[in-house]
Every structure is written in structure tokens, then in C-alpha cells.
């Protein structure tokens, strides 16, 4: 590679990084509506056509920011799990769930884009519809698989699940672990619908006149969810 080619590659990589950073800042400060190629180009001092060389228009920038934010959330969960005793599934599930809430409350606009009211707009503009369910779902599915295989997990039999819901669970199971019993997937989604509800409540400060500290609701929820899957809160839980 010539020195000229190498320099061009460095400049190209820098422009891509700067464009992603500018797009992210626009989304986090002005929402998805504030993101345009022209706005990003102005911030970088380049022309809009210059960005088309590296991104598939506005959709490409939305995709890039979404992927970056999803990666940060997934990393936060993974790091929370890795801080726990590797044999302590209760602590790992608890820490991962706490990480979802902590990250989401600290990054409210990002949560809105990944899983909130702006998600549909982002999904319609970029190929992001299954990113969060698959990435976060895979992490939790790994822990549920261990719980099922190593400890045993009581779960509903297929015939105990309403047929219409069973068909939906079968679709979701294909994205996570086709070998897991459908009843385990049912327990996972039962837990998630409560987690998502409380996280959304905390992010948007819903009913804050009474519940100004959502940590108390979180602790109560975790005790119930852990009991649902045959676990108790671990005394070895490490939460920063």
C-alpha cells in the first residue's frame, strides 16, 4: 500500500467515525427527526454527496447509530454478568436485568430509539427490527439454558400454553435456541414483559408522584421473577 493510499484510508476512517458521532449527537439531542445528511455534513464541513460514499443515505446513518447503541447496551449486560461468580446463575440473571434498567435510565433517548416510542421510526428506516430481541434475548437465553440444563427449571408443558400464543413463542424460540422447551421460552417472555414494563416506567418517570425510587419496585420484581424460575436472590450478587 502506497503512502498516499494509506493516508486516504486514514482520512476515510476518520470521516466515518466523525459522521457516526455527529449523527449520534443529533439523534440524542434532537431525536430521529433532527437527523439529516445535510445536518451531519454541515457539522463535518463536507458536502452531503461526500457522505453517500460511505453510508446508504440517512438510513445508513440511522443503522450505524442504532448498532452502536445496541452494542453498548449489550456490552453493559455482558460486563455485569462477567462480574458475578460464573456458577451463580441467580446473580448473573439479576445483574443482567439490573444492567438493562441502569443503562436505560442513564440513556433515556437511546432507550427510546432501541426499544421505545422511536423504535418504529428507526425500524422503518433501517434493518433493525430484530437487533435488540436477538442480542439481549440471546444473552438471557444462554442463562436460561444453563438453568434448565444444570439445575432444572420447572416450566409449563406445551399443551398448557394457549395454541395462538404457542405459535408466537415458536417463532421467537427459533431466534434464540430451538432446543429449549417452549415452556422455558414462555417463562423468559413472562419475565421480560415485567422487566420491560418497569424499565419503561423508570425511563419515562411514569407515576413518579408516588414511585420516585424505582429501585424498590425493581427489587420486589426481581424477588418475584427469581421465585418464578425456582431461584432466590444470591447473597454473592455484585452490583456496582
Coordinates of C-alpha atoms in Angstrom, one line a residue:
X1 CA 0.0 0.0 0.0
X2 CA 1.4 3.4 -1.0
X3 CA 1.7 6.3 1.4
X4 CA -1.0 8.2 -0.5
X5 CA -3.4 5.2 -0.3
X6 CA -2.7 4.7 3.4
X7 CA -3.4 8.4 4.1
X8 CA -6.6 8.3 2.2
X9 CA -7.7 5.2 4.1
X10 CA -7.0 7.0 7.4
X11 CA -8.9 10.1 6.3
X12 CA -11.8 7.9 5.2
X13 CA -11.9 6.1 8.5
X14 CA -11.8 9.4 10.4
X15 CA -14.7 10.8 8.3
X16 CA -16.8 7.7 9.0
X17 CA -16.1 8.0 12.7
X18 CA -16.9 11.7 12.8
X19 CA -20.1 11.1 10.8
X20 CA -21.3 8.5 13.2
X21 CA -20.5 10.7 16.2
X22 CA -22.3 13.7 14.6
X23 CA -25.3 11.5 13.7
X24 CA -25.4 10.1 17.2
X25 CA -25.3 13.6 18.8
X26 CA -28.1 14.8 16.6
X27 CA -30.3 11.8 17.4
X28 CA -29.6 12.1 21.2
X29 CA -30.2 15.8 21.3
X30 CA -32.9 16.4 18.6
X31 CA -34.4 12.9 18.1
X32 CA -34.6 11.0 14.9
X33 CA -36.4 13.9 13.2
X34 CA -33.2 16.0 13.7
X35 CA -31.0 13.6 11.7
X36 CA -30.4 14.5 8.1
X37 CA -27.4 14.0 5.9
X38 CA -27.2 17.8 5.4
X39 CA -27.1 18.4 9.1
X40 CA -24.3 15.8 9.6
X41 CA -22.4 17.2 6.6
X42 CA -22.6 20.8 8.0
X43 CA -21.1 19.6 11.3
X44 CA -18.2 18.0 9.5
X45 CA -17.6 20.7 6.9
X46 CA -18.2 18.4 4.0
X47 CA -20.9 18.1 1.3
X48 CA -23.8 15.7 1.6
X49 CA -22.8 13.7 -1.5
X50 CA -19.4 13.0 0.2
X51 CA -21.3 11.1 2.9
X52 CA -23.1 8.9 0.3
X53 CA -19.8 7.3 -0.5
X54 CA -19.7 5.7 3.0
X55 CA -23.3 5.5 4.1
X56 CA -26.5 4.3 2.4
X57 CA -28.1 7.8 2.9
X58 CA -29.9 8.7 6.0
X59 CA -30.9 5.1 6.6
X60 CA -27.3 4.1 6.8
X61 CA -26.6 6.7 9.5
X62 CA -29.6 5.5 11.5
X63 CA -28.4 2.0 11.2
X64 CA -24.9 2.9 12.3
X65 CA -26.1 4.8 15.4
X66 CA -28.6 2.1 16.3
X67 CA -26.0 -0.7 16.0
X68 CA -23.6 1.4 18.2
X69 CA -26.1 2.0 20.9
X70 CA -27.3 -1.7 20.8
X71 CA -23.7 -2.8 21.2
X72 CA -23.2 -0.5 24.2
X73 CA -26.3 -1.9 25.9
X74 CA -25.3 -5.5 25.2
X75 CA -21.8 -4.8 26.5
X76 CA -23.2 -3.4 29.7
X77 CA -25.2 -6.6 30.3
X78 CA -22.3 -8.8 29.4
X79 CA -19.9 -7.0 31.7
X80 CA -22.5 -7.1 34.6
X81 CA -22.7 -10.9 34.1
X82 CA -19.0 -11.4 34.0
X83 CA -18.6 -9.6 37.4
X84 CA -20.6 -12.5 39.0
X85 CA -19.5 -15.9 40.2
X86 CA -19.6 -18.0 37.0
X87 CA -21.6 -20.7 38.8
X88 CA -24.1 -18.3 40.3
X89 CA -26.9 -18.2 37.7
X90 CA -29.2 -16.2 40.1
X91 CA -26.6 -13.5 40.4
X92 CA -26.0 -13.4 36.7
X93 CA -29.7 -13.1 35.8
X94 CA -30.2 -10.4 38.5
X95 CA -27.1 -8.4 37.4
X96 CA -28.1 -8.6 33.7
X97 CA -31.6 -7.3 34.5
X98 CA -30.3 -4.5 36.7
X99 CA -27.9 -3.5 33.9
X100 CA -30.8 -3.2 31.5
X101 CA -32.5 -0.8 33.9
X102 CA -29.4 1.2 34.8
X103 CA -28.3 1.7 31.2
X104 CA -31.8 2.6 30.0
X105 CA -32.4 5.2 32.7
X106 CA -29.0 6.7 32.1
X107 CA -29.6 6.8 28.3
X108 CA -33.2 7.7 28.0
X109 CA -33.2 8.9 24.4
X110 CA -31.1 5.9 23.4
X111 CA -33.6 3.6 25.1
X112 CA -36.4 5.3 23.2
X113 CA -34.6 4.6 19.9
X114 CA -33.8 1.0 20.7
X115 CA -37.0 -0.1 22.5
X116 CA -39.3 2.9 23.0
X117 CA -41.6 5.2 21.0
X118 CA -38.9 6.0 18.4
X119 CA -38.2 2.3 17.6
X120 CA -40.8 2.0 14.9
X121 CA -39.4 5.0 13.1
X122 CA -35.9 3.6 13.3
X123 CA -37.0 0.2 12.2
X124 CA -38.8 1.6 9.2
X125 CA -35.7 3.4 8.1
X126 CA -33.1 0.7 8.8
X127 CA -32.8 -3.0 9.2
X128 CA -33.0 -3.0 13.0
X129 CA -36.3 -4.8 13.8
X130 CA -34.8 -7.9 15.5
X131 CA -31.5 -6.5 16.8
X132 CA -32.5 -6.0 20.4
X133 CA -34.7 -9.1 20.8
X134 CA -31.9 -11.2 19.3
X135 CA -28.9 -9.7 21.1
X136 CA -30.4 -9.3 24.5
X137 CA -32.6 -12.4 24.1
X138 CA -29.5 -14.5 23.3
X139 CA -27.8 -13.4 26.4
X140 CA -30.7 -14.2 28.6
X141 CA -31.4 -17.4 26.7
X142 CA -27.9 -18.6 27.4
X143 CA -28.5 -18.2 31.2
X144 CA -31.9 -19.8 31.0
X145 CA -30.4 -22.7 29.0
X146 CA -27.9 -23.2 31.8
X147 CA -30.6 -23.0 34.4
X148 CA -32.6 -25.7 32.5
X149 CA -29.7 -28.0 31.9
X150 CA -27.7 -27.6 35.1
X151 CA -30.2 -27.0 37.8
X152 CA -33.6 -27.9 36.3
X153 CA -36.3 -25.5 35.5
X154 CA -40.0 -26.3 36.0
X155 CA -41.9 -25.0 33.1
X156 CA -45.4 -25.3 31.5
X157 CA -46.0 -28.2 29.1
X158 CA -46.8 -27.2 25.5
X159 CA -50.4 -28.1 25.9
X160 CA -50.7 -25.8 28.9
X161 CA -49.9 -22.8 26.7
X162 CA -52.8 -21.3 24.6
X163 CA -52.3 -22.5 20.9
X164 CA -52.2 -19.0 19.4
X165 CA -49.6 -17.9 22.0
X166 CA -47.7 -21.1 21.4
X167 CA -47.3 -20.3 17.7
X168 CA -45.8 -16.9 18.6
X169 CA -43.4 -18.5 21.1
X170 CA -42.3 -21.0 18.5
X171 CA -41.3 -18.2 16.2
X172 CA -39.3 -16.5 19.0
X173 CA -37.7 -19.7 20.0
X174 CA -36.2 -20.1 16.5
X175 CA -34.2 -16.9 17.0
X176 CA -32.9 -17.9 20.4
X177 CA -32.5 -21.6 20.9
X178 CA -34.6 -24.1 19.0
X179 CA -33.6 -26.9 21.5
X180 CA -35.2 -25.2 24.5
X181 CA -38.7 -26.4 25.5
X182 CA -41.4 -24.0 24.6
X183 CA -42.3 -23.6 28.3
X184 CA -38.9 -22.2 29.0
X185 CA -39.3 -19.6 26.3
X186 CA -42.7 -18.8 27.8
X187 CA -41.0 -18.2 31.2
X188 CA -38.5 -16.0 29.6
X189 CA -41.1 -13.8 27.9
X190 CA -43.1 -13.7 31.1
X191 CA -40.1 -12.3 32.9
X192 CA -39.3 -9.9 30.1
X193 CA -42.8 -8.3 29.9
X194 CA -42.5 -7.3 33.5
X195 CA -38.9 -6.1 33.2
X196 CA -39.7 -4.0 30.1
X197 CA -42.8 -2.5 31.8
X198 CA -40.8 -1.4 34.9
X199 CA -37.8 -0.1 32.8
X200 CA -40.2 1.9 30.6
X201 CA -41.9 3.2 33.8
X202 CA -38.5 4.3 35.2
X203 CA -37.2 5.8 31.9
X204 CA -40.3 7.9 31.4
X205 CA -40.8 8.7 35.2
X206 CA -44.3 7.4 34.9
X207 CA -46.2 7.7 38.2
X208 CA -43.2 9.5 39.7
X209 CA -45.5 11.4 42.1
X210 CA -45.7 8.1 44.1
X211 CA -42.8 6.0 42.8
X212 CA -39.9 8.4 42.9
X213 CA -37.5 5.5 43.6
X214 CA -38.0 2.7 41.1
X215 CA -35.2 0.6 42.8
X216 CA -37.7 -0.5 45.4
X217 CA -40.1 -1.8 42.7
X218 CA -37.1 -3.4 40.9
X219 CA -36.0 -5.3 44.0
X220 CA -39.6 -6.5 44.6
X221 CA -39.9 -7.6 41.0
X222 CA -36.6 -9.5 40.9
X223 CA -37.6 -11.4 44.0
X224 CA -40.8 -12.5 42.3
X225 CA -39.2 -13.3 39.0
X226 CA -36.4 -15.3 40.6
X227 CA -39.0 -17.2 42.6
X228 CA -40.9 -17.9 39.4
X229 CA -37.9 -19.8 37.9
X230 CA -37.1 -21.5 41.2
X231 CA -34.3 -19.2 42.4
X232 CA -33.6 -16.9 45.2
X233 CA -31.6 -13.6 45.4
X234 CA -28.0 -14.5 45.6
X235 CA -26.0 -13.2 48.6
X236 CA -23.0 -13.1 46.3
X237 CA -24.6 -10.7 43.9
X238 CA -22.2 -7.9 42.9
X239 CA -23.8 -4.7 41.7
X240 CA -21.6 -1.6 41.2

